[in-house]
mmCIF file of C-alpha atoms in Angstrom:
data_model
loop_
_atom_site.group_PDB
_atom_site.id
_atom_site.type_symbol
_atom_site.label_atom_id
_atom_site.label_comp_id
_atom_site.label_asym_id
_atom_site.label_seq_id
_atom_site.Cartn_x
_atom_site.Cartn_y
_atom_site.Cartn_z
ATOM 1 C CA MET X 1 -26.793 -21.919 17.097
ATOM 2 C CA GLU X 2 -23.286 -23.339 17.881
ATOM 3 C CA ARG X 3 -20.696 -20.486 18.176
ATOM 4 C CA LEU X 4 -17.341 -21.030 16.598
ATOM 5 C CA ILE X 5 -14.661 -20.945 19.159
ATOM 6 C CA GLU X 6 -11.712 -20.080 16.876
ATOM 7 C CA GLY X 7 -11.664 -19.371 13.317
ATOM 8 C CA THR X 8 -9.293 -20.092 10.625
ATOM 9 C CA PRO X 9 -7.269 -17.141 9.138
ATOM 10 C CA GLY X 10 -8.756 -16.193 5.617
ATOM 11 C CA GLU X 11 -12.152 -17.715 6.426
ATOM 12 C CA GLU X 12 -15.314 -15.733 6.827
ATOM 13 C CA ALA X 13 -17.055 -16.480 10.306
ATOM 14 C CA ALA X 14 -20.511 -15.585 11.515
ATOM 15 C CA VAL X 15 -20.658 -13.604 14.768
ATOM 16 C CA TRP X 16 -23.140 -14.596 17.206
ATOM 17 C CA VAL X 17 -23.421 -12.621 20.357
ATOM 18 C CA GLN X 18 -25.896 -12.664 23.267
ATOM 19 C CA ASP X 19 -27.361 -9.128 23.590
ATOM 20 C CA ARG X 20 -27.153 -7.063 26.843
ATOM 21 C CA GLY X 21 -29.675 -8.288 29.342
ATOM 22 C CA GLY X 22 -29.760 -11.740 27.856
ATOM 23 C CA GLY X 23 -31.964 -13.494 25.321
ATOM 24 C CA PRO X 24 -31.233 -15.951 22.489
ATOM 25 C CA LEU X 25 -27.980 -15.395 20.488
ATOM 26 C CA ARG X 26 -28.221 -12.985 17.667
ATOM 27 C CA LEU X 27 -26.384 -12.789 14.502
ATOM 28 C CA ARG X 28 -24.253 -9.336 14.297
ATOM 29 C CA GLY X 29 -22.605 -10.087 11.056
ATOM 30 C CA HIS X 30 -19.615 -11.701 9.745
ATOM 31 C CA VAL X 31 -15.757 -11.168 9.940
ATOM 32 C CA VAL X 32 -12.950 -12.510 7.906
ATOM 33 C CA ILE X 33 -10.717 -14.203 10.489
ATOM 34 C CA GLU X 34 -6.929 -12.798 10.819
ATOM 35 C CA ASP X 35 -3.985 -14.151 12.576
ATOM 36 C CA LEU X 36 -3.753 -11.613 15.327
ATOM 37 C CA GLY X 37 -1.693 -13.826 17.797
ATOM 38 C CA GLY X 38 1.366 -11.184 17.331
ATOM 39 C CA VAL X 39 -0.925 -8.309 17.270
ATOM 40 C CA LEU X 40 -3.006 -8.484 20.462
ATOM 41 C CA THR X 41 -0.022 -8.244 22.849
ATOM 42 C CA SER X 42 -2.290 -7.402 26.014
ATOM 43 C CA ILE X 43 -5.525 -9.783 25.437
ATOM 44 C CA SER X 44 -5.958 -11.795 28.713
ATOM 45 C CA SER X 45 -6.513 -15.050 26.690
ATOM 46 C CA ARG X 46 -4.217 -16.351 24.104
ATOM 47 C CA THR X 47 -6.501 -19.206 22.796
ATOM 48 C CA GLY X 48 -9.913 -20.213 23.129
ATOM 49 C CA ALA X 49 -13.269 -18.405 23.198
ATOM 50 C CA ASN X 50 -11.658 -15.081 24.304
ATOM 51 C CA GLY X 51 -8.583 -15.272 22.265
ATOM 52 C CA PRO X 52 -7.425 -13.540 19.253
ATOM 53 C CA LEU X 53 -8.839 -16.138 16.744
ATOM 54 C CA ASN X 54 -12.474 -15.824 18.081
ATOM 55 C CA PRO X 55 -14.948 -14.240 15.820
ATOM 56 C CA VAL X 56 -16.523 -12.059 18.666
ATOM 57 C CA THR X 57 -12.994 -10.861 19.591
ATOM 58 C CA GLN X 58 -12.359 -9.649 16.040
ATOM 59 C CA TYR X 59 -15.680 -8.321 15.752
ATOM 60 C CA MET X 60 -15.146 -6.388 18.687
ATOM 61 C CA LEU X 61 -11.787 -4.707 17.481
ATOM 62 C CA SER X 62 -13.432 -3.996 14.139
ATOM 63 C CA ARG X 63 -16.146 -2.203 15.591
ATOM 64 C CA ALA X 64 -13.749 -0.350 17.776
ATOM 65 C CA ALA X 65 -11.739 0.793 14.927
ATOM 66 C CA ASN X 66 -14.662 2.010 13.147
ATOM 67 C CA HIS X 67 -16.060 3.705 16.050
ATOM 68 C CA LEU X 68 -12.753 5.393 16.591
ATOM 69 C CA ALA X 69 -12.724 6.663 12.963
ATOM 70 C CA ASP X 70 -16.403 7.857 13.574
ATOM 71 C CA ARG X 71 -15.032 9.849 16.513
ATOM 72 C CA LEU X 72 -11.984 11.302 14.899
ATOM 73 C CA ILE X 73 -11.333 10.763 11.291
ATOM 74 C CA ASP X 74 -14.901 11.112 10.039
ATOM 75 C CA ASP X 75 -15.806 13.795 12.814
ATOM 76 C CA ALA X 76 -15.162 16.852 10.250
ATOM 77 C CA GLY X 77 -17.343 15.935 7.635
ATOM 78 C CA PRO X 78 -19.703 18.504 5.994
ATOM 79 C CA THR X 79 -22.997 19.145 7.625
ATOM 80 C CA LYS X 80 -26.282 18.761 5.554
ATOM 81 C CA ASP X 81 -26.011 22.435 4.496
ATOM 82 C CA GLY X 82 -22.566 21.594 3.026
ATOM 83 C CA ARG X 83 -20.542 23.543 5.453
ATOM 84 C CA ASP X 84 -17.397 21.757 7.437
ATOM 85 C CA SER X 85 -18.498 20.730 11.028
ATOM 86 C CA VAL X 86 -16.089 21.617 13.646
ATOM 87 C CA PRO X 87 -14.519 18.144 14.788
ATOM 88 C CA ARG X 88 -15.692 17.387 18.337
ATOM 89 C CA ILE X 89 -12.355 16.679 19.792
ATOM 90 C CA LEU X 90 -11.294 20.102 18.585
ATOM 91 C CA SER X 91 -14.166 21.831 20.289
ATOM 92 C CA SER X 92 -13.894 19.717 23.367
ATOM 93 C CA ALA X 93 -10.056 20.550 23.921
ATOM 94 C CA LEU X 94 -10.464 24.308 22.827
ATOM 95 C CA GLY X 95 -13.944 25.227 23.486
ATOM 96 C CA HIS X 96 -14.451 28.863 22.452
ATOM 97 C CA GLN X 97 -15.417 30.272 25.946
ATOM 98 C CA PRO X 98 -14.473 27.446 28.215
ATOM 99 C CA PHE X 99 -10.886 27.673 26.994
ATOM 100 C CA VAL X 100 -10.453 31.455 27.743
ATOM 101 C CA GLU X 101 -12.083 31.130 31.059
ATOM 102 C CA SER X 102 -10.885 27.971 32.688
ATOM 103 C CA VAL X 103 -7.451 27.266 30.971
ATOM 104 C CA LEU X 104 -6.458 30.760 30.532
ATOM 105 C CA GLU X 105 -8.376 32.241 33.367
ATOM 106 C CA MET X 106 -9.147 35.341 31.455
ATOM 107 C CA SER X 107 -12.503 37.269 30.762
ATOM 108 C CA GLN X 108 -14.587 35.555 27.854
ATOM 109 C CA HIS X 109 -14.669 39.162 26.436
ATOM 110 C CA GLN X 110 -11.144 38.790 25.754
ATOM 111 C CA MET X 111 -11.961 35.901 23.462
ATOM 112 C CA LEU X 112 -15.113 37.457 21.972
ATOM 113 C CA ARG X 113 -13.614 40.727 20.959
ATOM 114 C CA ARG X 114 -11.128 38.808 18.958
ATOM 115 C CA TRP X 115 -13.106 35.774 17.771
ATOM 116 C CA PRO X 116 -16.783 36.392 18.305
ATOM 117 C CA LEU X 117 -17.411 33.028 16.399
ATOM 118 C CA ALA X 118 -16.060 29.790 17.829
ATOM 119 C CA THR X 119 -15.388 28.352 14.241
ATOM 120 C CA ASP X 120 -13.093 31.269 13.392
ATOM 121 C CA TRP X 121 -11.093 30.606 16.673
ATOM 122 C CA TYR X 122 -10.381 26.890 15.729
ATOM 123 C CA THR X 123 -9.516 28.124 12.368
ATOM 124 C CA ASP X 124 -6.833 30.509 13.592
ATOM 125 C CA VAL X 125 -5.561 28.081 16.095
ATOM 126 C CA ILE X 126 -4.979 25.587 13.251
ATOM 127 C CA ASN X 127 -3.634 28.359 11.346
ATOM 128 C CA TYR X 128 -0.944 29.000 14.024
ATOM 129 C CA VAL X 129 -0.141 25.499 14.835
ATOM 130 C CA MET X 130 0.566 24.696 11.231
ATOM 131 C CA ARG X 131 2.270 28.344 10.297
ATOM 132 C CA PRO X 132 4.958 27.771 7.797
ATOM 133 C CA SER X 133 6.916 30.700 9.481
ATOM 134 C CA ARG X 134 7.668 28.561 12.523
ATOM 135 C CA PHE X 135 10.543 26.932 10.696
ATOM 136 C CA ASP X 136 11.937 30.241 9.585
ATOM 137 C CA PRO X 137 14.565 30.721 12.074
ATOM 138 C CA LYS X 138 16.112 27.272 11.496
ATOM 139 C CA PHE X 139 16.018 28.062 7.880
ATOM 140 C CA GLU X 140 17.766 31.231 8.049
ATOM 141 C CA GLY X 141 20.244 29.946 10.270
ATOM 142 C CA LEU X 142 20.996 26.875 8.003
ATOM 143 C CA VAL X 143 21.391 29.105 4.900
ATOM 144 C CA ALA X 144 23.429 31.823 6.519
ATOM 145 C CA ASP X 145 26.636 29.492 6.565
ATOM 146 C CA ILE X 146 25.869 27.377 3.809
ATOM 147 C CA GLY X 147 28.719 28.297 1.776
ATOM 148 C CA GLN X 148 31.071 26.638 4.240
ATOM 149 C CA LYS X 149 28.962 23.441 4.282
ATOM 150 C CA THR X 150 29.160 23.099 0.451
ATOM 151 C CA ALA X 151 33.053 23.089 0.588
ATOM 152 C CA ALA X 152 32.698 19.606 1.919
ATOM 153 C CA PRO X 153 31.867 16.344 -0.039
ATOM 154 C CA LEU X 154 28.268 16.052 -1.137
ATOM 155 C CA GLY X 155 27.520 13.445 1.239
ATOM 156 C CA GLU X 156 28.809 15.376 4.248
ATOM 157 C CA PHE X 157 26.919 18.475 3.126
ATOM 158 C CA VAL X 158 23.541 16.273 2.924
ATOM 159 C CA ARG X 159 24.241 14.915 6.180
ATOM 160 C CA SER X 160 24.746 18.203 7.802
ATOM 161 C CA PHE X 161 21.889 19.874 5.976
ATOM 162 C CA THR X 162 19.395 17.142 6.796
ATOM 163 C CA ARG X 163 20.465 17.097 10.518
ATOM 164 C CA GLU X 164 20.005 20.777 10.822
ATOM 165 C CA ALA X 165 17.044 21.448 8.587
ATOM 166 C CA TYR X 166 15.158 18.424 9.781
ATOM 167 C CA THR X 167 15.705 17.962 13.532
ATOM 168 C CA PHE X 168 12.666 18.807 15.597
ATOM 169 C CA SER X 169 13.989 18.116 19.056
ATOM 170 C CA ASP X 170 13.679 21.585 20.053
ATOM 171 C CA ASN X 171 9.846 21.769 19.015
ATOM 172 C CA THR X 172 8.487 18.024 19.076
ATOM 173 C CA LYS X 173 4.962 19.356 20.284
ATOM 174 C CA THR X 174 4.653 21.354 17.247
ATOM 175 C CA VAL X 175 5.322 18.266 14.928
ATOM 176 C CA ARG X 176 3.039 16.065 16.865
ATOM 177 C CA VAL X 177 0.147 18.496 16.673
ATOM 178 C CA ALA X 178 0.555 19.414 13.096
ATOM 179 C CA GLU X 179 0.963 15.925 12.063
ATOM 180 C CA ALA X 180 -2.124 14.829 13.898
ATOM 181 C CA LEU X 181 -4.148 17.561 12.400
ATOM 182 C CA GLN X 182 -3.080 16.619 8.976
ATOM 183 C CA ALA X 183 -3.440 12.815 9.326
ATOM 184 C CA LEU X 184 -6.913 12.990 10.992
ATOM 185 C CA TRP X 185 -8.560 15.954 9.034
ATOM 186 C CA PRO X 186 -6.802 16.524 5.725
ATOM 187 C CA ASP X 187 -10.150 17.419 3.972
ATOM 188 C CA TYR X 188 -11.236 19.565 7.006
ATOM 189 C CA ALA X 189 -11.149 23.358 5.139
ATOM 190 C CA PRO X 190 -8.590 24.976 7.783
ATOM 191 C CA VAL X 191 -6.294 21.987 7.665
ATOM 192 C CA ARG X 192 -6.453 21.856 4.032
ATOM 193 C CA ASN X 193 -5.722 25.525 3.633
ATOM 194 C CA ALA X 194 -3.008 25.400 6.033
ATOM 195 C CA MET X 195 -1.356 22.364 4.496
ATOM 196 C CA GLY X 196 -1.546 24.278 0.972
ATOM 197 C CA GLN X 197 0.082 27.310 2.502
ATOM 198 C CA TYR X 198 2.954 25.089 4.065
ATOM 199 C CA ARG X 199 3.650 23.258 0.783
ATOM 200 C CA GLN X 200 4.065 26.447 -0.927
ATOM 201 C CA HIS X 201 6.292 27.961 1.696
ATOM 202 C CA VAL X 202 8.526 24.944 1.498
ATOM 203 C CA LEU X 203 8.891 25.109 -2.332
ATOM 204 C CA GLU X 204 9.464 28.890 -2.543
ATOM 205 C CA ARG X 205 12.310 28.564 0.677
ATOM 206 C CA TYR X 206 13.976 25.146 -0.070
ATOM 207 C CA ILE X 207 13.681 24.520 -3.737
ATOM 208 C CA PRO X 208 16.163 27.599 -4.595
ATOM 209 C CA VAL X 209 18.474 26.163 -2.069
ATOM 210 C CA TYR X 210 18.608 22.895 -3.453
ATOM 211 C CA ARG X 211 18.933 24.063 -7.309
ATOM 212 C CA ALA X 212 21.857 26.138 -6.094
ATOM 213 C CA ALA X 213 23.518 22.970 -4.254
ATOM 214 C CA LEU X 214 23.022 21.050 -7.410
ATOM 215 C CA GLN X 215 24.848 23.968 -9.194
ATOM 216 C CA ALA X 216 27.479 24.082 -6.858
ATOM 217 C CA TYR X 217 28.331 20.206 -7.260
ATOM 218 C CA GLY X 218 28.011 20.261 -11.085
ATOM 219 C CA LEU X 219 24.948 18.438 -11.062
ATOM 220 C CA VAL X 220 21.760 18.680 -13.318
ATOM 221 C CA ALA X 221 18.434 17.076 -13.091
ATOM 222 C CA ARG X 222 18.009 14.144 -15.470
ATOM 223 C CA PRO X 223 15.462 14.814 -18.277
ATOM 224 C CA GLY X 224 11.849 14.689 -16.857
ATOM 225 C CA MET X 225 13.023 14.895 -13.422
ATOM 226 C CA ASP X 226 11.402 17.879 -11.627
ATOM 227 C CA ILE X 227 13.454 19.580 -8.807
ATOM 228 C CA GLN X 228 10.119 20.649 -7.038
ATOM 229 C CA THR X 229 9.137 16.847 -6.905
ATOM 230 C CA ILE X 230 12.435 15.941 -5.603
ATOM 231 C CA GLY X 231 12.129 18.606 -2.979
ATOM 232 C CA TRP X 232 8.570 17.325 -1.939
ATOM 233 C CA ALA X 233 10.296 14.036 -1.507
ATOM 234 C CA PHE X 234 12.857 15.343 0.831
ATOM 235 C CA ASN X 235 10.165 17.155 2.859
ATOM 236 C CA ALA X 236 8.166 13.802 3.257
ATOM 237 C CA LEU X 237 11.235 12.029 4.289
ATOM 238 C CA HIS X 238 12.113 14.279 7.161
ATOM 239 C CA VAL X 239 8.378 14.499 8.617
ATOM 240 C CA ARG X 240 8.469 10.688 8.535
ATOM 241 C CA GLU X 241 11.864 10.288 10.102
ATOM 242 C CA ALA X 242 10.655 12.877 12.755
ATOM 243 C CA LEU X 243 7.569 10.821 13.719
ATOM 244 C CA GLU X 244 9.449 7.612 13.884
ATOM 245 C CA PHE X 245 12.274 9.048 16.058
ATOM 246 C CA LEU X 246 9.634 10.262 18.483
ATOM 247 C CA ALA X 247 8.468 6.886 18.678
ATOM 248 C CA GLY X 248 11.780 5.487 19.629
ATOM 249 C CA GLN X 249 12.476 3.655 16.274
ATOM 250 C CA THR X 250 15.841 3.452 14.659
ATOM 251 C CA THR X 251 16.250 5.969 12.292
ATOM 252 C CA THR X 252 19.992 5.761 11.341
ATOM 253 C CA HIS X 253 21.651 3.655 8.397
ATOM 254 C CA THR X 254 25.268 2.846 8.338
ATOM 255 C CA THR X 255 27.057 2.218 4.940
ATOM 256 C CA PRO X 256 29.720 -0.327 4.183
ATOM 257 C CA ASP X 257 32.388 2.076 4.556
ATOM 258 C CA GLY X 258 31.248 2.501 8.492
ATOM 259 C CA ILE X 259 29.592 6.015 7.910
ATOM 260 C CA GLU X 260 26.410 6.485 10.043
ATOM 261 C CA TRP X 261 23.647 8.463 8.177
ATOM 262 C CA SER X 262 20.152 9.660 9.321
ATOM 263 C CA MET X 263 17.598 7.565 7.321
ATOM 264 C CA THR X 264 16.490 11.092 5.649
ATOM 265 C CA ALA X 265 20.213 11.943 4.632
ATOM 266 C CA TRP X 266 20.846 8.391 3.208
ATOM 267 C CA THR X 267 17.650 8.140 1.254
ATOM 268 C CA VAL X 268 18.097 11.640 0.230
ATOM 269 C CA MET X 269 21.289 10.446 -1.503
ATOM 270 C CA LEU X 270 19.589 7.467 -3.020
ATOM 271 C CA ILE X 271 17.035 10.042 -4.552
ATOM 272 C CA ILE X 272 19.725 12.370 -5.737
ATOM 273 C CA ALA X 273 21.619 9.681 -7.532
ATOM 274 C CA GLY X 274 18.623 8.545 -9.375
ATOM 275 C CA ALA X 275 17.625 11.959 -10.309
ATOM 276 C CA VAL X 276 20.669 13.603 -11.381
ATOM 277 C CA THR X 277 23.774 13.320 -13.618
ATOM 278 C CA ASP X 278 26.813 15.520 -13.807
ATOM 279 C CA GLU X 279 26.948 18.175 -16.384
ATOM 280 C CA GLU X 280 28.493 15.822 -18.927
ATOM 281 C CA GLY X 281 25.511 13.339 -18.439
ATOM 282 C CA ASN X 282 27.249 10.820 -16.247
ATOM 283 C CA THR X 283 25.644 8.917 -13.515
ATOM 284 C CA PHE X 284 26.713 7.787 -9.977
ATOM 285 C CA HIS X 285 26.358 5.204 -7.407
ATOM 286 C CA PRO X 286 24.947 6.701 -4.235
ATOM 287 C CA THR X 287 28.264 6.116 -2.403
ATOM 288 C CA GLU X 288 30.313 7.399 -5.271
ATOM 289 C CA LEU X 289 28.090 10.489 -5.506
ATOM 290 C CA SER X 290 28.472 11.174 -1.682
ATOM 291 C CA GLU X 291 32.326 11.614 -2.253
ATOM 292 C CA ARG X 292 31.789 14.199 -4.854
ATOM 293 C CA LEU X 293 33.501 17.470 -4.244
ATOM 294 C CA PRO X 294 32.131 20.817 -5.380
ATOM 295 C CA ILE X 295 33.267 22.233 -8.600
ATOM 296 C CA ARG X 296 32.294 25.984 -7.898
ATOM 297 C CA PRO X 297 31.312 28.011 -5.193
ATOM 298 C CA PHE X 298 27.842 28.050 -3.559
ATOM 299 C CA PRO X 299 25.768 31.000 -5.457
ATOM 300 C CA THR X 300 25.130 34.116 -3.564
ATOM 301 C CA ILE X 301 22.845 33.258 -0.610
ATOM 302 C CA GLU X 302 20.966 36.745 -0.120
ATOM 303 C CA PRO X 303 18.329 35.979 -2.663
ATOM 304 C CA LEU X 304 17.623 32.769 -0.734
ATOM 305 C CA LEU X 305 16.865 34.402 2.351
ATOM 306 C CA ALA X 306 14.079 36.643 0.787
ATOM 307 C CA PRO X 307 10.786 35.920 1.846
#
């Protein structure tokens, strides 16, 4: 059987490989060839039988991706009796008794008296990593002087608010770990439950602030627009920007008037412009809306600080 040296992108190719130890070529399956020339930056050969267009090369990468998923993403599936299994990577990193003895250098009884079962220990570590209250000090500091912020044009308020509310430079480990847990195991019961608590906490804490800010600037949601959905979008934006910032990506946008915005702040303005009108029903271009001044004082802040 003649092996294909380089496939054509978009076409299916057979994968013939000699097994370990020798013997004849064996058909391992088929792959649809992709143009991976600009994707594989570290492969030793750029062309030929060991290059990016070779069927065996692409077969190896495809199997590696699936194998990684089996070890990470699919690691938390239910067992035969319907219970969630503990992800192997979680148990290997935080092994119940090995962690307390080897990492903390404490007696295992310190662990067992608190968490007799390993699964309970993993659940509470996840609860702790993803606890919504970890953002409370930032929120309370933000709201404490929000009346001063809303004396400025709406764009300046949004830039200031998003910068202070959505900056994680003081706690990047929390962001990384919490996002990794959600990305890898969103359907793992402890992660799913913690995500639900976080979502509820964000809605209860931030939605009243957003509603009060709209009131101060004389803006109302358009018919059919839900302030809770708008708030969810704000939260999603800041999480994405935080991850891209950690990855060294450009997370700023400069408008034609020369003002530099974070991507979160500018996209928030786009969402607001599309979701609200003034109290007379007038709509605004995002740049025009960013220059809008408040028409009344920010509402009393004490209720916003209540848990």
